[in-house]
């Protein structure tokens, strides 16, 4: 179909590389900053029984496969991935990235978004940010589900997941294991951030429904455990923080029309909480959707990044969102 | 945005006309075959308090609004709407139709589909069949939900609805009120048909997932009531047929990979059956989705036909399906 250049071989990048190889998509080069990976071949790193593959190269700004796909699987913010995206565009590569803020980069970095859009158009390539969330559950799926509605007054979506599989970095940014006072301090100093992507998801929904969102409010509350909870990475006692209940609201003309919730904690089953994805549309008709358990985040992000490839190849050049591409789906299996 | 020409003012066509007027979309002409409607103005027929509107004209093959939209809200089969679609194309109008078979017309009428596709391309217009089902619940929503999947092995979808609001024609084609023997006879002589659209939905899913479906099997079983059930249009006794359990399976290389079920009956609550839409994807990851109650069919079809308008206007000329357009959504509200 096309050749892929991959930037980043962390948990997500490695998963993307494996899925591409399962589907026999050529990987024309792999770039990393991690010195322990540079110089080794892809098959040795992935251990996926799919042959040697290319040698992992040191981070570079040289791309040499015009109109192939560059997948950027590093970073969460627009400024972090901006130089990589630009280098891809200059090499006339379409760019797919899982950096959360790139799902709707106009929201927080309008100037950088404008540069990306102009350069992508000038080079005839498409740039798309995607992933499970932002990108799918709390935005494009919400928008698509309104297709059979005559009128929508409000949308609510909640994603309840389990942080138990995650390592120390994620647990720290969610405040897991802190005391309530430490949690407040962490919010204050920026070490506890909760979910990255609410602003972007709200703007994607707004764009799909034709709503001009003029204000977004976010709250982050500690989830204080009543029970002892334990994962391979952490043990917490009753009274400690087991996660962060992050919520966001989008307003149009002073009225809250979009409510998103993403409480993330370890072992929610310890207090009888089911994981799942919920969407409730208030309108004509009202629609109540549940996915139980939730679509898993890691696998979902890896798959989404690969599954959008054919739709990126046929999209109009420029900076695009999940709301701008032809209905994607899984492909290439059976 | 654009002007709409509307063909057909039955339950669906009238609903579409009302929704267009609510959204201030110009209706440039309305065509009907029903002599009781011809010559009256739209506002008088719709009673929607939105002014007089155009006078309903007698069925015609003359269309005079190039690059507007023609909405065809009559008929279920491709041959029924084929002349109307062709007339629209000749008048250089994009065509949206809710005729069920048009959601994937290649399935049962490949030659007519080919003619429509060629003529649409030659005239630079788009033709799209849509609706709640086929068009959304049992096909494009199923495909979109696989976006976060690395691999899909099987998809199952079930739509359980209530026929109680429907009138005599629908009840008859579902066998409601017949005896089990009459139901068998009705299947045999074609007077009982069940759901129209399974073949099309299976092909839409197959197209989205990249599966070449080589065989489709359908079964229609009478739902025999254990209780008395009553609607404004019919009363049935225990032992009589209260609906039709219509199922379809799609095969690839002899293996069933798509299973769709659409049991339609009056008053399912009489025997404790909840209405709802269910999708179960077997794959990596598995995804289980429920919408309770089901998205209502009439409202859903009306809204979907109107909501796809902006996506039709930006699609590539030719005969298209819901799997070929940019992610649709409700718009124009608040």
PDB file of N, CA, C and O in Angstrom, chain B residues 295-332:
ATOM      1  N   UNK B 295     -32.007   3.186  18.652  1.00  0.00           N
ATOM      2  CA  UNK B 295     -32.201   4.476  17.981  1.00  0.00           C
ATOM      3  C   UNK B 295     -33.467   4.349  17.129  1.00  0.00           C
ATOM      4  O   UNK B 295     -33.542   3.465  16.275  1.00  0.00           O
ATOM      5  N   UNK B 296     -34.471   5.184  17.345  1.00  0.00           N
ATOM      6  CA  UNK B 296     -35.733   4.966  16.631  1.00  0.00           C
ATOM      7  C   UNK B 296     -35.577   5.102  15.120  1.00  0.00           C
ATOM      8  O   UNK B 296     -34.857   5.959  14.618  1.00  0.00           O
ATOM      9  N   UNK B 297     -36.275   4.222  14.412  1.00  0.00           N
ATOM     10  CA  UNK B 297     -36.048   4.085  12.974  1.00  0.00           C
ATOM     11  C   UNK B 297     -36.511   5.262  12.139  1.00  0.00           C
ATOM     12  O   UNK B 297     -35.768   5.767  11.299  1.00  0.00           O
ATOM     13  N   UNK B 298     -37.732   5.728  12.382  1.00  0.00           N
ATOM     14  CA  UNK B 298     -38.269   6.788  11.532  1.00  0.00           C
ATOM     15  C   UNK B 298     -37.490   8.080  11.682  1.00  0.00           C
ATOM     16  O   UNK B 298     -36.964   8.638  10.714  1.00  0.00           O
ATOM     17  N   UNK B 299     -37.374   8.559  12.920  1.00  0.00           N
ATOM     18  CA  UNK B 299     -36.617   9.781  13.207  1.00  0.00           C
ATOM     19  C   UNK B 299     -35.171   9.626  12.731  1.00  0.00           C
ATOM     20  O   UNK B 299     -34.585  10.542  12.142  1.00  0.00           O
ATOM     21  N   UNK B 300     -34.597   8.462  12.990  1.00  0.00           N
ATOM     22  CA  UNK B 300     -33.205   8.225  12.626  1.00  0.00           C
ATOM     23  C   UNK B 300     -32.973   8.294  11.125  1.00  0.00           C
ATOM     24  O   UNK B 300     -31.965   8.843  10.664  1.00  0.00           O
ATOM     25  N   UNK B 301     -33.898   7.759  10.361  1.00  0.00           N
ATOM     26  CA  UNK B 301     -33.749   7.788   8.904  1.00  0.00           C
ATOM     27  C   UNK B 301     -33.893   9.211   8.370  1.00  0.00           C
ATOM     28  O   UNK B 301     -33.111   9.667   7.527  1.00  0.00           O
ATOM     29  N   UNK B 302     -34.877   9.922   8.885  1.00  0.00           N
ATOM     30  CA  UNK B 302     -35.097  11.315   8.472  1.00  0.00           C
ATOM     31  C   UNK B 302     -33.849  12.153   8.773  1.00  0.00           C
ATOM     32  O   UNK B 302     -33.333  12.881   7.913  1.00  0.00           O
ATOM     33  N   UNK B 303     -33.338  12.036  10.002  1.00  0.00           N
ATOM     34  CA  UNK B 303     -32.185  12.841  10.412  1.00  0.00           C
ATOM     35  C   UNK B 303     -30.937  12.471   9.603  1.00  0.00           C
ATOM     36  O   UNK B 303     -30.191  13.347   9.157  1.00  0.00           O
ATOM     37  N   UNK B 304     -30.715  11.178   9.416  1.00  0.00           N
ATOM     38  CA  UNK B 304     -29.523  10.749   8.687  1.00  0.00           C
ATOM     39  C   UNK B 304     -29.540  11.304   7.259  1.00  0.00           C
ATOM     40  O   UNK B 304     -28.521  11.802   6.765  1.00  0.00           O
ATOM     41  N   UNK B 305     -30.705  11.240   6.601  1.00  0.00           N
ATOM     42  CA  UNK B 305     -30.795  11.723   5.215  1.00  0.00           C
ATOM     43  C   UNK B 305     -30.426  13.203   5.124  1.00  0.00           C
ATOM     44  O   UNK B 305     -29.764  13.636   4.170  1.00  0.00           O
ATOM     45  N   UNK B 306     -30.823  13.981   6.129  1.00  0.00           N
ATOM     46  CA  UNK B 306     -30.526  15.424   6.118  1.00  0.00           C
ATOM     47  C   UNK B 306     -29.084  15.680   6.586  1.00  0.00           C
ATOM     48  O   UNK B 306     -28.371  16.523   6.028  1.00  0.00           O
ATOM     49  N   UNK B 307     -28.640  14.925   7.586  1.00  0.00           N
ATOM     50  CA  UNK B 307     -27.310  15.181   8.163  1.00  0.00           C
ATOM     51  C   UNK B 307     -26.153  14.849   7.216  1.00  0.00           C
ATOM     52  O   UNK B 307     -25.066  15.392   7.364  1.00  0.00           O
ATOM     53  N   UNK B 308     -26.381  13.971   6.247  1.00  0.00           N
ATOM     54  CA  UNK B 308     -25.279  13.644   5.320  1.00  0.00           C
ATOM     55  C   UNK B 308     -25.095  14.704   4.238  1.00  0.00           C
ATOM     56  O   UNK B 308     -24.107  14.643   3.487  1.00  0.00           O
ATOM     57  N   UNK B 309     -26.014  15.676   4.128  1.00  0.00           N
ATOM     58  CA  UNK B 309     -25.943  16.648   3.018  1.00  0.00           C
ATOM     59  C   UNK B 309     -24.550  17.278   2.876  1.00  0.00           C
ATOM     60  O   UNK B 309     -23.967  17.251   1.790  1.00  0.00           O
ATOM     61  N   UNK B 310     -23.950  17.838   3.954  1.00  0.00           N
ATOM     62  CA  UNK B 310     -22.638  18.489   3.751  1.00  0.00           C
ATOM     63  C   UNK B 310     -21.558  17.516   3.291  1.00  0.00           C
ATOM     64  O   UNK B 310     -20.643  17.898   2.554  1.00  0.00           O
ATOM     65  N   UNK B 311     -21.652  16.261   3.712  1.00  0.00           N
ATOM     66  CA  UNK B 311     -20.648  15.272   3.323  1.00  0.00           C
ATOM     67  C   UNK B 311     -20.829  14.841   1.873  1.00  0.00           C
ATOM     68  O   UNK B 311     -19.864  14.528   1.185  1.00  0.00           O
ATOM     69  N   UNK B 312     -22.088  14.823   1.422  1.00  0.00           N
ATOM     70  CA  UNK B 312     -22.346  14.517   0.015  1.00  0.00           C
ATOM     71  C   UNK B 312     -21.785  15.627  -0.869  1.00  0.00           C
ATOM     72  O   UNK B 312     -21.177  15.377  -1.907  1.00  0.00           O
ATOM     73  N   UNK B 313     -21.956  16.866  -0.426  1.00  0.00           N
ATOM     74  CA  UNK B 313     -21.486  18.005  -1.232  1.00  0.00           C
ATOM     75  C   UNK B 313     -19.972  17.994  -1.414  1.00  0.00           C
ATOM     76  O   UNK B 313     -19.456  18.543  -2.387  1.00  0.00           O
ATOM     77  N   UNK B 314     -19.230  17.385  -0.471  1.00  0.00           N
ATOM     78  CA  UNK B 314     -17.768  17.389  -0.589  1.00  0.00           C
ATOM     79  C   UNK B 314     -17.203  16.040  -1.040  1.00  0.00           C
ATOM     80  O   UNK B 314     -15.984  15.885  -1.146  1.00  0.00           O
ATOM     81  N   UNK B 315     -18.079  15.052  -1.311  1.00  0.00           N
ATOM     82  CA  UNK B 315     -17.589  13.727  -1.726  1.00  0.00           C
ATOM     83  C   UNK B 315     -17.163  13.737  -3.193  1.00  0.00           C
ATOM     84  O   UNK B 315     -17.494  14.649  -3.946  1.00  0.00           O
ATOM     85  N   UNK B 316     -16.406  12.707  -3.567  1.00  0.00           N
ATOM     86  CA  UNK B 316     -16.004  12.566  -4.971  1.00  0.00           C
ATOM     87  C   UNK B 316     -17.208  12.141  -5.800  1.00  0.00           C
ATOM     88  O   UNK B 316     -17.988  11.287  -5.376  1.00  0.00           O
ATOM     89  N   UNK B 317     -17.372  12.716  -7.014  1.00  0.00           N
ATOM     90  CA  UNK B 317     -18.511  12.339  -7.849  1.00  0.00           C
ATOM     91  C   UNK B 317     -18.567  10.828  -8.077  1.00  0.00           C
ATOM     92  O   UNK B 317     -17.547  10.154  -8.130  1.00  0.00           O
ATOM     93  N   UNK B 318     -19.790  10.315  -8.190  1.00  0.00           N
ATOM     94  CA  UNK B 318     -19.997   8.892  -8.431  1.00  0.00           C
ATOM     95  C   UNK B 318     -21.005   8.329  -7.450  1.00  0.00           C
ATOM     96  O   UNK B 318     -21.546   9.046  -6.609  1.00  0.00           O
ATOM     97  N   UNK B 319     -21.258   7.022  -7.561  1.00  0.00           N
ATOM     98  CA  UNK B 319     -22.148   6.325  -6.639  1.00  0.00           C
ATOM     99  C   UNK B 319     -21.363   5.990  -5.379  1.00  0.00           C
ATOM    100  O   UNK B 319     -20.340   5.309  -5.445  1.00  0.00           O
ATOM    101  N   UNK B 320     -21.789   6.489  -4.246  1.00  0.00           N
ATOM    102  CA  UNK B 320     -21.048   6.333  -2.989  1.00  0.00           C
ATOM    103  C   UNK B 320     -21.895   5.608  -1.953  1.00  0.00           C
ATOM    104  O   UNK B 320     -23.112   5.503  -2.101  1.00  0.00           O
ATOM    105  N   UNK B 321     -21.219   5.137  -0.893  1.00  0.00           N
ATOM    106  CA  UNK B 321     -21.914   4.518   0.234  1.00  0.00           C
ATOM    107  C   UNK B 321     -21.528   5.275   1.504  1.00  0.00           C
ATOM    108  O   UNK B 321     -20.643   6.134   1.492  1.00  0.00           O
ATOM    109  N   UNK B 322     -22.154   4.895   2.605  1.00  0.00           N
ATOM    110  CA  UNK B 322     -21.814   5.518   3.889  1.00  0.00           C
ATOM    111  C   UNK B 322     -20.344   5.275   4.247  1.00  0.00           C
ATOM    112  O   UNK B 322     -19.782   6.016   5.061  1.00  0.00           O
ATOM    113  N   UNK B 323     -19.737   4.256   3.651  1.00  0.00           N
ATOM    114  CA  UNK B 323     -18.327   3.968   3.931  1.00  0.00           C
ATOM    115  C   UNK B 323     -17.382   4.826   3.092  1.00  0.00           C
ATOM    116  O   UNK B 323     -16.168   4.710   3.220  1.00  0.00           O
ATOM    117  N   UNK B 324     -17.942   5.695   2.240  1.00  0.00           N
ATOM    118  CA  UNK B 324     -17.106   6.501   1.342  1.00  0.00           C
ATOM    119  C   UNK B 324     -17.130   7.981   1.668  1.00  0.00           C
ATOM    120  O   UNK B 324     -16.467   8.774   0.990  1.00  0.00           O
ATOM    121  N   UNK B 325     -17.922   8.383   2.658  1.00  0.00           N
ATOM    122  CA  UNK B 325     -18.040   9.817   2.938  1.00  0.00           C
ATOM    123  C   UNK B 325     -17.310  10.168   4.228  1.00  0.00           C
ATOM    124  O   UNK B 325     -17.037   9.304   5.063  1.00  0.00           O
ATOM    125  N   UNK B 326     -16.985  11.448   4.352  1.00  0.00           N
ATOM    126  CA  UNK B 326     -16.348  11.943   5.575  1.00  0.00           C
ATOM    127  C   UNK B 326     -17.326  11.762   6.732  1.00  0.00           C
ATOM    128  O   UNK B 326     -18.543  11.948   6.583  1.00  0.00           O
ATOM    129  N   UNK B 327     -16.769  11.347   7.878  1.00  0.00           N
ATOM    130  CA  UNK B 327     -17.516  11.099   9.118  1.00  0.00           C
ATOM    131  C   UNK B 327     -18.687  12.071   9.274  1.00  0.00           C
ATOM    132  O   UNK B 327     -18.483  13.267   9.516  1.00  0.00           O
ATOM    133  N   UNK B 328     -19.932  11.613   9.162  1.00  0.00           N
ATOM    134  CA  UNK B 328     -21.056  12.540   9.316  1.00  0.00           C
ATOM    135  C   UNK B 328     -21.437  12.745  10.782  1.00  0.00           C
ATOM    136  O   UNK B 328     -20.939  12.056  11.672  1.00  0.00           O
ATOM    137  N   UNK B 329     -22.321  13.677  11.019  1.00  0.00           N
ATOM    138  CA  UNK B 329     -22.813  13.993  12.358  1.00  0.00           C
ATOM    139  C   UNK B 329     -24.029  14.896  12.207  1.00  0.00           C
ATOM    140  O   UNK B 329     -24.299  15.392  11.119  1.00  0.00           O
ATOM    141  N   UNK B 330     -24.737  15.099  13.311  1.00  0.00           N
ATOM    142  CA  UNK B 330     -25.807  16.084  13.328  1.00  0.00           C
ATOM    143  C   UNK B 330     -25.184  17.479  13.230  1.00  0.00           C
ATOM    144  O   UNK B 330     -24.073  17.692  13.689  1.00  0.00           O
ATOM    145  N   UNK B 331     -25.879  18.410  12.627  1.00  0.00           N
ATOM    146  CA  UNK B 331     -25.324  19.759  12.480  1.00  0.00           C
ATOM    147  C   UNK B 331     -26.480  20.757  12.455  1.00  0.00           C
ATOM    148  O   UNK B 331     -27.637  20.398  12.350  1.00  0.00           O
ATOM    149  N   UNK B 332     -26.110  22.005  12.579  1.00  0.00           N
ATOM    150  CA  UNK B 332     -27.091  23.072  12.343  1.00  0.00           C
ATOM    151  C   UNK B 332     -28.044  23.304  13.491  1.00  0.00           C
ATOM    152  O   UNK B 332     -29.043  23.985  13.347  1.00  0.00           O
TER     153      UNK B 332
END
